[in-house]
PDB file of C-alpha atoms in Angstrom:
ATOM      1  CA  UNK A   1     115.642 137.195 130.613  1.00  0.00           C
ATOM      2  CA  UNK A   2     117.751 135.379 127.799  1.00  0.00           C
ATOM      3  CA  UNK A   3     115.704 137.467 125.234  1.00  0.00           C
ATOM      4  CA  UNK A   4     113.247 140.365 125.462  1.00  0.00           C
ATOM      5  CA  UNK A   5     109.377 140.733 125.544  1.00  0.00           C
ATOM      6  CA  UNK A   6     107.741 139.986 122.239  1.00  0.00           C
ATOM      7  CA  UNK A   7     104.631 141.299 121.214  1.00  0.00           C
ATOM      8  CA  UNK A   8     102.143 140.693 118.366  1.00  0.00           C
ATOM      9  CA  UNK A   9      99.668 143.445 118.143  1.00  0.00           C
ATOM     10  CA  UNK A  10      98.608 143.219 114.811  1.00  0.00           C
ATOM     11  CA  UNK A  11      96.531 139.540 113.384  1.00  0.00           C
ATOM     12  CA  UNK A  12      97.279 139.086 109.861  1.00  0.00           C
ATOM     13  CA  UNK A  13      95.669 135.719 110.272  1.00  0.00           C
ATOM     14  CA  UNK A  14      92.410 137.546 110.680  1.00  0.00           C
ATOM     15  CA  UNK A  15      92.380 138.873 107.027  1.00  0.00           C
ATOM     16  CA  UNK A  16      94.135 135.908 105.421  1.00  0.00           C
ATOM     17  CA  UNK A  17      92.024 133.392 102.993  1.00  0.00           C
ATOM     18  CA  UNK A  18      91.572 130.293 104.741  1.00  0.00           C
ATOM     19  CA  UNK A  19      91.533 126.417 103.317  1.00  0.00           C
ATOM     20  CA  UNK A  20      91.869 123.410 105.891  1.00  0.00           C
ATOM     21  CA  UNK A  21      91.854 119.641 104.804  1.00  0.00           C
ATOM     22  CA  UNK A  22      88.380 118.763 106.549  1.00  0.00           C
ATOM     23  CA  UNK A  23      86.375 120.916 109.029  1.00  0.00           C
ATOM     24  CA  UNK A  24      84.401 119.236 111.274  1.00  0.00           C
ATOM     25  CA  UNK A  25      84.056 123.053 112.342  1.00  0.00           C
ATOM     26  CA  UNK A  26      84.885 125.757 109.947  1.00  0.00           C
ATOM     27  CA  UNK A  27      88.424 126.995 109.834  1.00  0.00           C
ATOM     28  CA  UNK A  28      87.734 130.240 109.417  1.00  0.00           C
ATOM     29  CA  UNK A  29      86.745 130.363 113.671  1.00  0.00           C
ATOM     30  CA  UNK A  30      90.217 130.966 114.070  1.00  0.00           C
ATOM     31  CA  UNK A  31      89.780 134.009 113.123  1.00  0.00           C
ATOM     32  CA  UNK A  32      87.554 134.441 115.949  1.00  0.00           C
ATOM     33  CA  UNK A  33      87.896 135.592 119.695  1.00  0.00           C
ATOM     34  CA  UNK A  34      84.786 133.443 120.737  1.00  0.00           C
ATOM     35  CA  UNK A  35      86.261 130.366 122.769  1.00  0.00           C
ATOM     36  CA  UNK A  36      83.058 128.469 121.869  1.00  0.00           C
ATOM     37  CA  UNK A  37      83.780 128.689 118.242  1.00  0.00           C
ATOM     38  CA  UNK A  38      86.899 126.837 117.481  1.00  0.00           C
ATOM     39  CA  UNK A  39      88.184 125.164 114.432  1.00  0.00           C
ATOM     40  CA  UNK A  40      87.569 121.025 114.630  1.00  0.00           C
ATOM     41  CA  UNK A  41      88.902 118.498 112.055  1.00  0.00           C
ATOM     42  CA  UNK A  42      87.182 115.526 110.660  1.00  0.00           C
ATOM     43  CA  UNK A  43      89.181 112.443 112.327  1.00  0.00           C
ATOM     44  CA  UNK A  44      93.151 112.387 113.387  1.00  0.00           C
ATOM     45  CA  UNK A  45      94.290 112.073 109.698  1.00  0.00           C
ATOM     46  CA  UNK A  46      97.264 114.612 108.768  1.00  0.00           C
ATOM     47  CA  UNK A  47      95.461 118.037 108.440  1.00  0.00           C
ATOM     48  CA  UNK A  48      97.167 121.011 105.970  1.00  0.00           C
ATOM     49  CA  UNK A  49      95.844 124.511 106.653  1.00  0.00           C
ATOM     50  CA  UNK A  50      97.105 127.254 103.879  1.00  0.00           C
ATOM     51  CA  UNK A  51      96.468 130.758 104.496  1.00  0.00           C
ATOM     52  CA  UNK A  52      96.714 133.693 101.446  1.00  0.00           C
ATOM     53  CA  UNK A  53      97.312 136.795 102.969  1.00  0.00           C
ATOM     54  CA  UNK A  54      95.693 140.074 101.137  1.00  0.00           C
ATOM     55  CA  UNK A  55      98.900 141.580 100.466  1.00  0.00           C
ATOM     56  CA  UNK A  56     102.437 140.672 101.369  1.00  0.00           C
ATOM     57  CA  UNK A  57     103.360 141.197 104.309  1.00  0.00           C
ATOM     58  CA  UNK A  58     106.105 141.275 107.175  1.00  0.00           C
ATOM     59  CA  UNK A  59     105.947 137.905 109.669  1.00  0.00           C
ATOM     60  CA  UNK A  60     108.189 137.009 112.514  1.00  0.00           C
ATOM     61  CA  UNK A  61     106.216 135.109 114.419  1.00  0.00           C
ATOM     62  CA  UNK A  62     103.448 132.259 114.268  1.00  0.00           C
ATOM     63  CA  UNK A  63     101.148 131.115 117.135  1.00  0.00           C
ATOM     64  CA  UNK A  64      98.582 127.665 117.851  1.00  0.00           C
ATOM     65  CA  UNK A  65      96.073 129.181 120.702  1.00  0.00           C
ATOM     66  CA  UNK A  66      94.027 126.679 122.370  1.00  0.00           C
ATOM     67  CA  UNK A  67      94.662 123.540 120.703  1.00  0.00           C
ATOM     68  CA  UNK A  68      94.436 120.176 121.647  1.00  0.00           C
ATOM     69  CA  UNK A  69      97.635 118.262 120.267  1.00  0.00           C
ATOM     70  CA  UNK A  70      98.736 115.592 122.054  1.00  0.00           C
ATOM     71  CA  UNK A  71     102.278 114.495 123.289  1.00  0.00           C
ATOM     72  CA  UNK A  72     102.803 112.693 119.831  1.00  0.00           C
ATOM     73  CA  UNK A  73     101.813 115.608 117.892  1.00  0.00           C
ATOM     74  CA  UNK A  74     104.221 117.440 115.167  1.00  0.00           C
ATOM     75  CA  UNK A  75     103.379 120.814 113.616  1.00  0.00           C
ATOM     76  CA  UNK A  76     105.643 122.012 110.610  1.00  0.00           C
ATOM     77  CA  UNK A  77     105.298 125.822 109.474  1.00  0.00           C
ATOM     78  CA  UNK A  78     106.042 127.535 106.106  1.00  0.00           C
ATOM     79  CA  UNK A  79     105.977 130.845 105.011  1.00  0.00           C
ATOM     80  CA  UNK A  80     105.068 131.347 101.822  1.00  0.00           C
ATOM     81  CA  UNK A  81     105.897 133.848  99.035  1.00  0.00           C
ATOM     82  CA  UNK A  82     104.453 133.138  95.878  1.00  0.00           C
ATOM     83  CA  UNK A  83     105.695 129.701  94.981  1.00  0.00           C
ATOM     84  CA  UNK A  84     108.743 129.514  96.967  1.00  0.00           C
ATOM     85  CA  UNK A  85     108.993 128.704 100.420  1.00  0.00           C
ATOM     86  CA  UNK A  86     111.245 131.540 102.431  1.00  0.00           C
ATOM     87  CA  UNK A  87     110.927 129.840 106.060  1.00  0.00           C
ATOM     88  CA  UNK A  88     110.240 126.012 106.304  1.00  0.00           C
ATOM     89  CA  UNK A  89     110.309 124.557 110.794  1.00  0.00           C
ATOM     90  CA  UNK A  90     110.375 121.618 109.532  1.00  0.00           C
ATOM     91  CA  UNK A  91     108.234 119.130 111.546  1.00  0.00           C
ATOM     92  CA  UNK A  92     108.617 119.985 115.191  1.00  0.00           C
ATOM     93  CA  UNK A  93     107.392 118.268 118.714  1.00  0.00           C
ATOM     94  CA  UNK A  94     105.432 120.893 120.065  1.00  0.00           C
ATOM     95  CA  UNK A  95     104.120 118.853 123.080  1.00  0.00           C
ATOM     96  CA  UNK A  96     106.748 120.114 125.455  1.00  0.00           C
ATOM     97  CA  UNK A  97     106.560 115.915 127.531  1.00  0.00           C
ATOM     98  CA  UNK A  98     107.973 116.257 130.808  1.00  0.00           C
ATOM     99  CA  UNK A  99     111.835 115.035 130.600  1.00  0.00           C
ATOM    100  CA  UNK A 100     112.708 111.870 132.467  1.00  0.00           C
ATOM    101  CA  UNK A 101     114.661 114.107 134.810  1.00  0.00           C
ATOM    102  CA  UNK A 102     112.093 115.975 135.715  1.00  0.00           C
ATOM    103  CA  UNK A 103     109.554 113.131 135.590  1.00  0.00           C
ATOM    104  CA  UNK A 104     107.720 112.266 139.179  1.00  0.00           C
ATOM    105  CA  UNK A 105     106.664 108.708 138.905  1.00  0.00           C
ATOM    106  CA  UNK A 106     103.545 107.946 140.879  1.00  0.00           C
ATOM    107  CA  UNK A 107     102.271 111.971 140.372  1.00  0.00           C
ATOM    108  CA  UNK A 108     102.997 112.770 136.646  1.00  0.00           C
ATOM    109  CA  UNK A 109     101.104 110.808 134.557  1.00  0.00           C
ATOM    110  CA  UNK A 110     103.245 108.888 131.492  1.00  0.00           C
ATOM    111  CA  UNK A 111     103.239 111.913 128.432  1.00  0.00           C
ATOM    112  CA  UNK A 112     102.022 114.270 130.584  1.00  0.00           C
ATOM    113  CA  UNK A 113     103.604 117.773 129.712  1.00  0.00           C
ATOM    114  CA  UNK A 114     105.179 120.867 131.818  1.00  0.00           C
ATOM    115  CA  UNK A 115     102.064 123.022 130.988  1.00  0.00           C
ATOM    116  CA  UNK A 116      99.063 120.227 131.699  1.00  0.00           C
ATOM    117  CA  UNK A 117      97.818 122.706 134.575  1.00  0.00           C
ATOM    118  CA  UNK A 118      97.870 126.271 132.661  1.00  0.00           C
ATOM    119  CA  UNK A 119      94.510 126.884 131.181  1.00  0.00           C
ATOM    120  CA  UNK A 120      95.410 127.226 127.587  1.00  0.00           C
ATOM    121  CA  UNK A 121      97.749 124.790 125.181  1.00  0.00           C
ATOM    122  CA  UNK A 122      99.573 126.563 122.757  1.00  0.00           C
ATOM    123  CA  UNK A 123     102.246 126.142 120.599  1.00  0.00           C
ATOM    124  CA  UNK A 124     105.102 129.265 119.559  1.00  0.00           C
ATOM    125  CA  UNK A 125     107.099 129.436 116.095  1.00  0.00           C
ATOM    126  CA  UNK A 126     109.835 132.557 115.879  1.00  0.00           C
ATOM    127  CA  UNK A 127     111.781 132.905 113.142  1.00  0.00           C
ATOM    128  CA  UNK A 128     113.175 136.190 110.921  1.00  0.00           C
ATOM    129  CA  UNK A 129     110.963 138.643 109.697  1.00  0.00           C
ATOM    130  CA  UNK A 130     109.977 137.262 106.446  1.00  0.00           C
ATOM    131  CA  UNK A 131     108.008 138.822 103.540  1.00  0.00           C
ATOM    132  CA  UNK A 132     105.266 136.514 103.454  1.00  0.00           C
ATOM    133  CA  UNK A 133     102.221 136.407 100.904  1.00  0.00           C
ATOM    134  CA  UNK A 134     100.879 133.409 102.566  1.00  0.00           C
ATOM    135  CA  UNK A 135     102.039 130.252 104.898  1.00  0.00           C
ATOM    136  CA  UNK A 136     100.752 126.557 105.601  1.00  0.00           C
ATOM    137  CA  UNK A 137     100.779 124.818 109.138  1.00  0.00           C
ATOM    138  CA  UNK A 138     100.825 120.958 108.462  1.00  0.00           C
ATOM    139  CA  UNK A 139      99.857 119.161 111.651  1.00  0.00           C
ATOM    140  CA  UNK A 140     100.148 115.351 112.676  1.00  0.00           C
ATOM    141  CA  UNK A 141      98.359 113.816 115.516  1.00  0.00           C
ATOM    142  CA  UNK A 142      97.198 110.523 114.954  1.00  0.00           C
ATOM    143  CA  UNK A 143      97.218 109.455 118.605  1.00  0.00           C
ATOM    144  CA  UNK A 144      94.917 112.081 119.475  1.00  0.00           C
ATOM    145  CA  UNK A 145      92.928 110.366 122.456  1.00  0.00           C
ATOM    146  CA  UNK A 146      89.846 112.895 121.175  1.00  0.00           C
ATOM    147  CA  UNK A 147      89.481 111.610 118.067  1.00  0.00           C
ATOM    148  CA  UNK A 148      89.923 114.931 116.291  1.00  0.00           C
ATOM    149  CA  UNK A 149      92.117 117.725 115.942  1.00  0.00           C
ATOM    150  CA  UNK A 150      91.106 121.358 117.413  1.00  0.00           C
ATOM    151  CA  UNK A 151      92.619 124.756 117.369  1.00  0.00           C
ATOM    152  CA  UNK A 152      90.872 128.136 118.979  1.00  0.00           C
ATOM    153  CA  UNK A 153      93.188 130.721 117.691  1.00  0.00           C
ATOM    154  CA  UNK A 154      95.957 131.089 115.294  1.00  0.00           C
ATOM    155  CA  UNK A 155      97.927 133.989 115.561  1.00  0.00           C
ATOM    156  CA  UNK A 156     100.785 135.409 112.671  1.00  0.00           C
ATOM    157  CA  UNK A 157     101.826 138.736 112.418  1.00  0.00           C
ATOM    158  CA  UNK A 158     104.890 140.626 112.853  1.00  0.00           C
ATOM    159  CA  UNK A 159     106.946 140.579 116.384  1.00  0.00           C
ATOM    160  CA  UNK A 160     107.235 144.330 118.604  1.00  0.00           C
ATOM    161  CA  UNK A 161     110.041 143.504 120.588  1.00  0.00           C
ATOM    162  CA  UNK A 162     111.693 146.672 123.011  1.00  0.00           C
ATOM    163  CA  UNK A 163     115.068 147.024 123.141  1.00  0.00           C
ATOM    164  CA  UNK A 164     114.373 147.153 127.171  1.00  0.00           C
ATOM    165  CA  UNK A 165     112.288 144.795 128.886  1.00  0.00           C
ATOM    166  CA  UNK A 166     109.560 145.413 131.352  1.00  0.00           C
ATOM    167  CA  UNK A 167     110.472 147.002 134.462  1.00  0.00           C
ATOM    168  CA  UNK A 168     111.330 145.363 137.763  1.00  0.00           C
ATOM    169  CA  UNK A 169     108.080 144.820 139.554  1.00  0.00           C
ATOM    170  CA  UNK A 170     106.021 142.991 136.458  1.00  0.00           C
ATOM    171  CA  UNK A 171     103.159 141.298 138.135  1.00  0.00           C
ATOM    172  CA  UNK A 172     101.175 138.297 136.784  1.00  0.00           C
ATOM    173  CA  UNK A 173      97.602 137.249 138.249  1.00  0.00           C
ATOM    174  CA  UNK A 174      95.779 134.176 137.946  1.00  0.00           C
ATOM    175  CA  UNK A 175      92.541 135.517 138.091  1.00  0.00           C
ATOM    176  CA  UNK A 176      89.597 132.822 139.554  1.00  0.00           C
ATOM    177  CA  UNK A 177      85.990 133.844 138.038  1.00  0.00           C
ATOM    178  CA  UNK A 178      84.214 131.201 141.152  1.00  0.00           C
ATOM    179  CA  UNK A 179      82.620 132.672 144.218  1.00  0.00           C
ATOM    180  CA  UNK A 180      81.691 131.783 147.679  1.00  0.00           C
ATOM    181  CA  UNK A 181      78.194 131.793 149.035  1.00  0.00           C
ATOM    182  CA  UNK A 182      77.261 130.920 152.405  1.00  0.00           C
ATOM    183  CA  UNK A 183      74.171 128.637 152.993  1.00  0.00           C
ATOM    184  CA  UNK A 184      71.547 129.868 155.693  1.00  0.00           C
ATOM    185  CA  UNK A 185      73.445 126.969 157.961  1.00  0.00           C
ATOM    186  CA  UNK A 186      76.548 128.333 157.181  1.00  0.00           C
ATOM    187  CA  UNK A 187      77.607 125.863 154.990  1.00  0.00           C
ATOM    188  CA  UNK A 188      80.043 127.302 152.315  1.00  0.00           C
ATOM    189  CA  UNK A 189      79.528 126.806 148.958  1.00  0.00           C
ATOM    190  CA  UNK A 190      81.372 128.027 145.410  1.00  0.00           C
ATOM    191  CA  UNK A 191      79.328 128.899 142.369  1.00  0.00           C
ATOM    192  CA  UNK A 192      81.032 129.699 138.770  1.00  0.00           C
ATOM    193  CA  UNK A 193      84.586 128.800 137.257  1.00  0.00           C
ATOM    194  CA  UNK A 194      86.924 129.906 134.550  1.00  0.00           C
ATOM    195  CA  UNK A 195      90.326 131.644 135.126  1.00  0.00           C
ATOM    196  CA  UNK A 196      91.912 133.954 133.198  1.00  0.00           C
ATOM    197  CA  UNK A 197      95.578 136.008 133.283  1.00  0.00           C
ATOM    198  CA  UNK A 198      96.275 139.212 133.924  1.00  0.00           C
ATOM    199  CA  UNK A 199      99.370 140.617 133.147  1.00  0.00           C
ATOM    200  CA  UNK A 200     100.806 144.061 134.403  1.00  0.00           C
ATOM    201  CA  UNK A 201     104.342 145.426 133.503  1.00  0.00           C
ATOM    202  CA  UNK A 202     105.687 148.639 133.037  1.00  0.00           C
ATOM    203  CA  UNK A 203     107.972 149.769 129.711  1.00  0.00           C
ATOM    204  CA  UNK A 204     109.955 152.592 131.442  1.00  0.00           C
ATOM    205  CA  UNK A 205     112.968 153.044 128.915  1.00  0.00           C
ATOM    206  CA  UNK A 206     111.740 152.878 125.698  1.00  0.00           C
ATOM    207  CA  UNK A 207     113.656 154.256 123.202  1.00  0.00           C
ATOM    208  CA  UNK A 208     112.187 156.793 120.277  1.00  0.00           C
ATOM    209  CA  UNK A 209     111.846 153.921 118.062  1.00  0.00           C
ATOM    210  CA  UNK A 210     110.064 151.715 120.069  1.00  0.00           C
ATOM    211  CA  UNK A 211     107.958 154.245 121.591  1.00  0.00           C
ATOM    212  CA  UNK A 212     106.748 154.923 117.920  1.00  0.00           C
ATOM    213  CA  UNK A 213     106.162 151.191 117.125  1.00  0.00           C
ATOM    214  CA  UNK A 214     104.137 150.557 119.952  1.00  0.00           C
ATOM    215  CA  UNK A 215     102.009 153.976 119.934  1.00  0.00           C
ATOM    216  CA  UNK A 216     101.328 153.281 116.176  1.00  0.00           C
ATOM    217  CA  UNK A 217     100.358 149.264 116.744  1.00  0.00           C
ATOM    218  CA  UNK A 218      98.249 150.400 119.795  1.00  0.00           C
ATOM    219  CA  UNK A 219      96.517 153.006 118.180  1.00  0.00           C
ATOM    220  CA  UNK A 220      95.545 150.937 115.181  1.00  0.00           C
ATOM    221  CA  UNK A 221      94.436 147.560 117.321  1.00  0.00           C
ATOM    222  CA  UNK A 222      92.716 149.361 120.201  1.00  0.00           C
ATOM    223  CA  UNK A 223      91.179 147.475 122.827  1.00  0.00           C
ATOM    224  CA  UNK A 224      89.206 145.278 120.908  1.00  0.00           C
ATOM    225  CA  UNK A 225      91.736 143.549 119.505  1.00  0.00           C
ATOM    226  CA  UNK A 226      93.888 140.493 120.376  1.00  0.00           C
ATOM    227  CA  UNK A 227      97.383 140.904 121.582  1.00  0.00           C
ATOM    228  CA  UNK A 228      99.527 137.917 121.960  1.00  0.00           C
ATOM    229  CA  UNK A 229     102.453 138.572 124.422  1.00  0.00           C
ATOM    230  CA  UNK A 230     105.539 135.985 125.348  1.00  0.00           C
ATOM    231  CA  UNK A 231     107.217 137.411 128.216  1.00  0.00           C
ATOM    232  CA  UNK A 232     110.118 134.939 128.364  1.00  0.00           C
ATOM    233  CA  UNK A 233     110.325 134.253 124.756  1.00  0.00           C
ATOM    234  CA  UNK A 234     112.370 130.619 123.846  1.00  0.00           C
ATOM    235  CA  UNK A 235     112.817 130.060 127.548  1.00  0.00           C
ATOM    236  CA  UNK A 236     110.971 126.922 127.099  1.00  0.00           C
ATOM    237  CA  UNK A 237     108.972 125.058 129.786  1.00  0.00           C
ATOM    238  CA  UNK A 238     106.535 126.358 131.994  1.00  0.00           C
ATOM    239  CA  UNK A 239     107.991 129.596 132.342  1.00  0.00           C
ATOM    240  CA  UNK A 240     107.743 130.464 128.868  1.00  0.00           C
ATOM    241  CA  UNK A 241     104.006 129.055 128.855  1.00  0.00           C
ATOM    242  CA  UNK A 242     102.999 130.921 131.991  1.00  0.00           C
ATOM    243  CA  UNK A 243     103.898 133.762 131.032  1.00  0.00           C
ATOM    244  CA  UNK A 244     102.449 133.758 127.229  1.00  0.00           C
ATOM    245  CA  UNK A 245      98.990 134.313 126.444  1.00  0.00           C
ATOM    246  CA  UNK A 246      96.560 136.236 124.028  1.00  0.00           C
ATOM    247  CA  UNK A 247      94.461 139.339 125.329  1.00  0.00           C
ATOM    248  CA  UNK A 248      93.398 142.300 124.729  1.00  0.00           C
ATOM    249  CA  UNK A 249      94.627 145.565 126.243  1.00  0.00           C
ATOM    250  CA  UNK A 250      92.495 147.041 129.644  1.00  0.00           C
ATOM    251  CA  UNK A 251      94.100 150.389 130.664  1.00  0.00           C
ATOM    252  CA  UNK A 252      94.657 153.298 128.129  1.00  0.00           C
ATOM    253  CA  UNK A 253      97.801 154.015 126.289  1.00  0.00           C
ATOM    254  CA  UNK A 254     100.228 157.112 127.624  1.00  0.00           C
TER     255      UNK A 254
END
């Protein structure tokens, strides 16, 4: 791994005071866990979405969960404190288009991306931890063949990152919610769909500092919270996608 397991445990996107340039649906569903309720614009026109967080606050890292951006899309971050901007991306590609060396004519189709076949779309920022009393995502996407711009989730918050990665062993499990039914002829049929990941690893070295950061973010987010983990962080490509995802912890804390 070129750099360790990062972790956001703790939302501040959930608190923050939301303002988007047109909502089609409200902007304030991404601040919600419901997959049914995500945040639409009106048309592909540039669309600006500032956030004021409650109280300043320590941000390292800045997530799009679920969106829809197409291989012309650009997404430009800031963090915000006050009036002055103390992190600007710039615009950025986020679409992550298949490179011509990579490219299989006649199976790919033209724009398609590395992570076209992973369930979610999603988009990563990192940068330093920066004291941040708000931030503004400006998105682009006027090629969007659905006519609008959507986003599930947005994620912000401060990155846990160990000093020691996950053990040997880590496991990851595509897990498919369809079942088989046999017909009285014996036919075989498959009800249901939906997949979801499940992630297992073990963080057998921790040191005293990290132990305490992670026992104090776990104990404050419990289970009903959403955790947003990038086990290859900056790898890029479909290992980095694969292997990054929002959910919420199963098995107890010890």
């Amino acid at each position: 791994m070129t750099n360790n397991l990062r972790l956001i445990v703790n939302n501040a996107h959930d608190g923050a005071l939301l303002s988007a340039t047109t909502n089609a649906l409200p902007i304030a569903y991404t601040q919600q866990s419901k997959r049914v309720k995500p945040w639409r614009s009106e048309g592909t026109g540039e669309q600006v979405i500032d956030a004021t967080l409650p109280a300043p606050t320590l941000l390292s890292g800045g997530i799009l969960y679920r969106h829809n951006l197409s291989a012309g899309s650009r997404v430009r971050l800031e963090i915000l404190n006050g009036t002055a901007t103390a992190w600007d991306s710039g615009l950025r590609s986020v679409s992550g288009v298949i490179p011509l060396g990579e490219f299989r004519f006649g199976i790919d189709k033209w724009g398609a991306t590395s992570t076209d076949d992973l369930p979610v779309k999603e988009s990563r920022f990192w940068f330093p931890s920066t004291l941040a009393t708000g931030y503004r995502w400006t998105i682009t996407d006027a090629d969007n063949p659905d006519g609008y711009i959507e986003i599930g989730r947005i994620v912000m918050g401060p990155v846990i990152s160990p000093k020691f990665n996950p053990s040997f062993g880590l496991s990851l499990e595509a897990e498919d919610f369809s079942q088989h039914r046999r017909t009285e002829g014996l036919s075989l049929y498959t009800i249901g769909d939906g997949e979801a990941r499940r992630l297992e690893f073990d963080l057998d070295h921790l040191i005293a500092t990290d132990r305490q950061n992670l026992t104090r973010a776990f104990r404050r987010a419990g289970k009903r919270t959403d955790i947003y983990v990038s086990v290859f962080p900056e790898a890029g490509g479909f290992d980095e996608a694969e292997y990054a995802f929002l959910g919420r912890r199963e098995n107890n804390w010890k």
